[in-house]
Amino acid sequence: QVQLVESGGGLVQPGESLRLSCAASGFTFKIYRMAWYRQAPGKQRELVASISTPGSTDVSDSVKGRFTISSDNAKNMVSLQMNSLKPEDTAVYYCMVTIGRSYWGQGTQVTVSS
């Protein structure tokens, strides 16, 4: 079955960096578009970035120039490099893939605070 497991979240200060990873299994990773979403307290879940083969990426305007999405087909993994983090980036970050329906990981907490 489809499984997505996120890791790499934590507590950082403004301006610092984090790298999130999503380990995928149960499907042919390289043929599906993968995405990162986030949900802050009291807000709707929003799309942060997505990537598809052969490496076409898209990032939201709110993180453009700071976040980079990448994938490793050999490891069935998608990553989100987050630089110059801001307090407003604080959220639970989720990995997602759509295969008939949407599959979500359990999420990883990112907190940006001084």
PDB file of N, CA, C and O in Angstrom, residues 7 30 33 50 57-58 64 78 83 102 106:
ATOM      1  N   SER A   7      10.123  13.336   7.572  1.00  0.00           N
ATOM      2  CA  SER A   7      11.076  13.521   8.663  1.00  0.00           C
ATOM      3  C   SER A   7      11.818  14.829   8.438  1.00  0.00           C
ATOM      4  O   SER A   7      11.760  15.414   7.351  1.00  0.00           O
ATOM      5  N   LYS A  30       8.619   7.244  -9.549  1.00  0.00           N
ATOM      6  CA  LYS A  30       9.106   8.208 -10.542  1.00  0.00           C
ATOM      7  C   LYS A  30       8.050   8.682 -11.528  1.00  0.00           C
ATOM      8  O   LYS A  30       8.303   9.629 -12.284  1.00  0.00           O
ATOM      9  N   ARG A  33       3.479  12.806  -9.641  1.00  0.00           N
ATOM     10  CA  ARG A  33       3.835  14.116  -9.102  1.00  0.00           C
ATOM     11  C   ARG A  33       3.737  14.059  -7.582  1.00  0.00           C
ATOM     12  O   ARG A  33       2.715  13.637  -7.041  1.00  0.00           O
ATOM     13  N   SER A  50       5.769  21.346  -5.559  1.00  0.00           N
ATOM     14  CA  SER A  50       5.510  20.041  -6.165  1.00  0.00           C
ATOM     15  C   SER A  50       6.577  19.746  -7.208  1.00  0.00           C
ATOM     16  O   SER A  50       7.250  20.663  -7.712  1.00  0.00           O
ATOM     17  N   THR A  57       9.437  21.396 -11.494  1.00  0.00           N
ATOM     18  CA  THR A  57       9.075  21.822 -10.148  1.00  0.00           C
ATOM     19  C   THR A  57       8.224  23.079 -10.170  1.00  0.00           C
ATOM     20  O   THR A  57       8.250  23.857 -11.127  1.00  0.00           O
ATOM     21  N   ASP A  58       7.512  23.244  -9.072  1.00  0.00           N
ATOM     22  CA  ASP A  58       6.684  24.429  -8.902  1.00  0.00           C
ATOM     23  C   ASP A  58       6.660  24.747  -7.420  1.00  0.00           C
ATOM     24  O   ASP A  58       6.512  23.836  -6.597  1.00  0.00           O
ATOM     25  N   LYS A  64       8.962  31.111  -2.711  1.00  0.00           N
ATOM     26  CA  LYS A  64       9.838  31.146  -3.885  1.00  0.00           C
ATOM     27  C   LYS A  64      11.142  31.867  -3.543  1.00  0.00           C
ATOM     28  O   LYS A  64      11.143  32.925  -2.903  1.00  0.00           O
ATOM     29  N   VAL A  78      11.474  12.353  -1.721  1.00  0.00           N
ATOM     30  CA  VAL A  78      11.342  13.743  -2.131  1.00  0.00           C
ATOM     31  C   VAL A  78      11.709  14.621  -0.938  1.00  0.00           C
ATOM     32  O   VAL A  78      11.376  14.293   0.207  1.00  0.00           O
ATOM     33  N   ASN A  83      15.295  27.364   3.320  1.00  0.00           N
ATOM     34  CA  ASN A  83      16.295  28.332   3.764  1.00  0.00           C
ATOM     35  C   ASN A  83      15.613  29.635   4.190  1.00  0.00           C
ATOM     36  O   ASN A  83      14.466  29.892   3.819  1.00  0.00           O
ATOM     37  N   SER A 102      -5.927  11.075  -3.024  1.00  0.00           N
ATOM     38  CA  SER A 102      -4.756  11.664  -2.375  1.00  0.00           C
ATOM     39  C   SER A 102      -4.318  10.822  -1.189  1.00  0.00           C
ATOM     40  O   SER A 102      -5.137  10.386  -0.382  1.00  0.00           O
ATOM     41  N   GLN A 106       2.107  11.493   7.698  1.00  0.00           N
ATOM     42  CA  GLN A 106       1.614  11.878   9.028  1.00  0.00           C
ATOM     43  C   GLN A 106       1.962  13.308   9.381  1.00  0.00           C
ATOM     44  O   GLN A 106       1.406  13.871  10.324  1.00  0.00           O
TER      45      GLN A 106
END
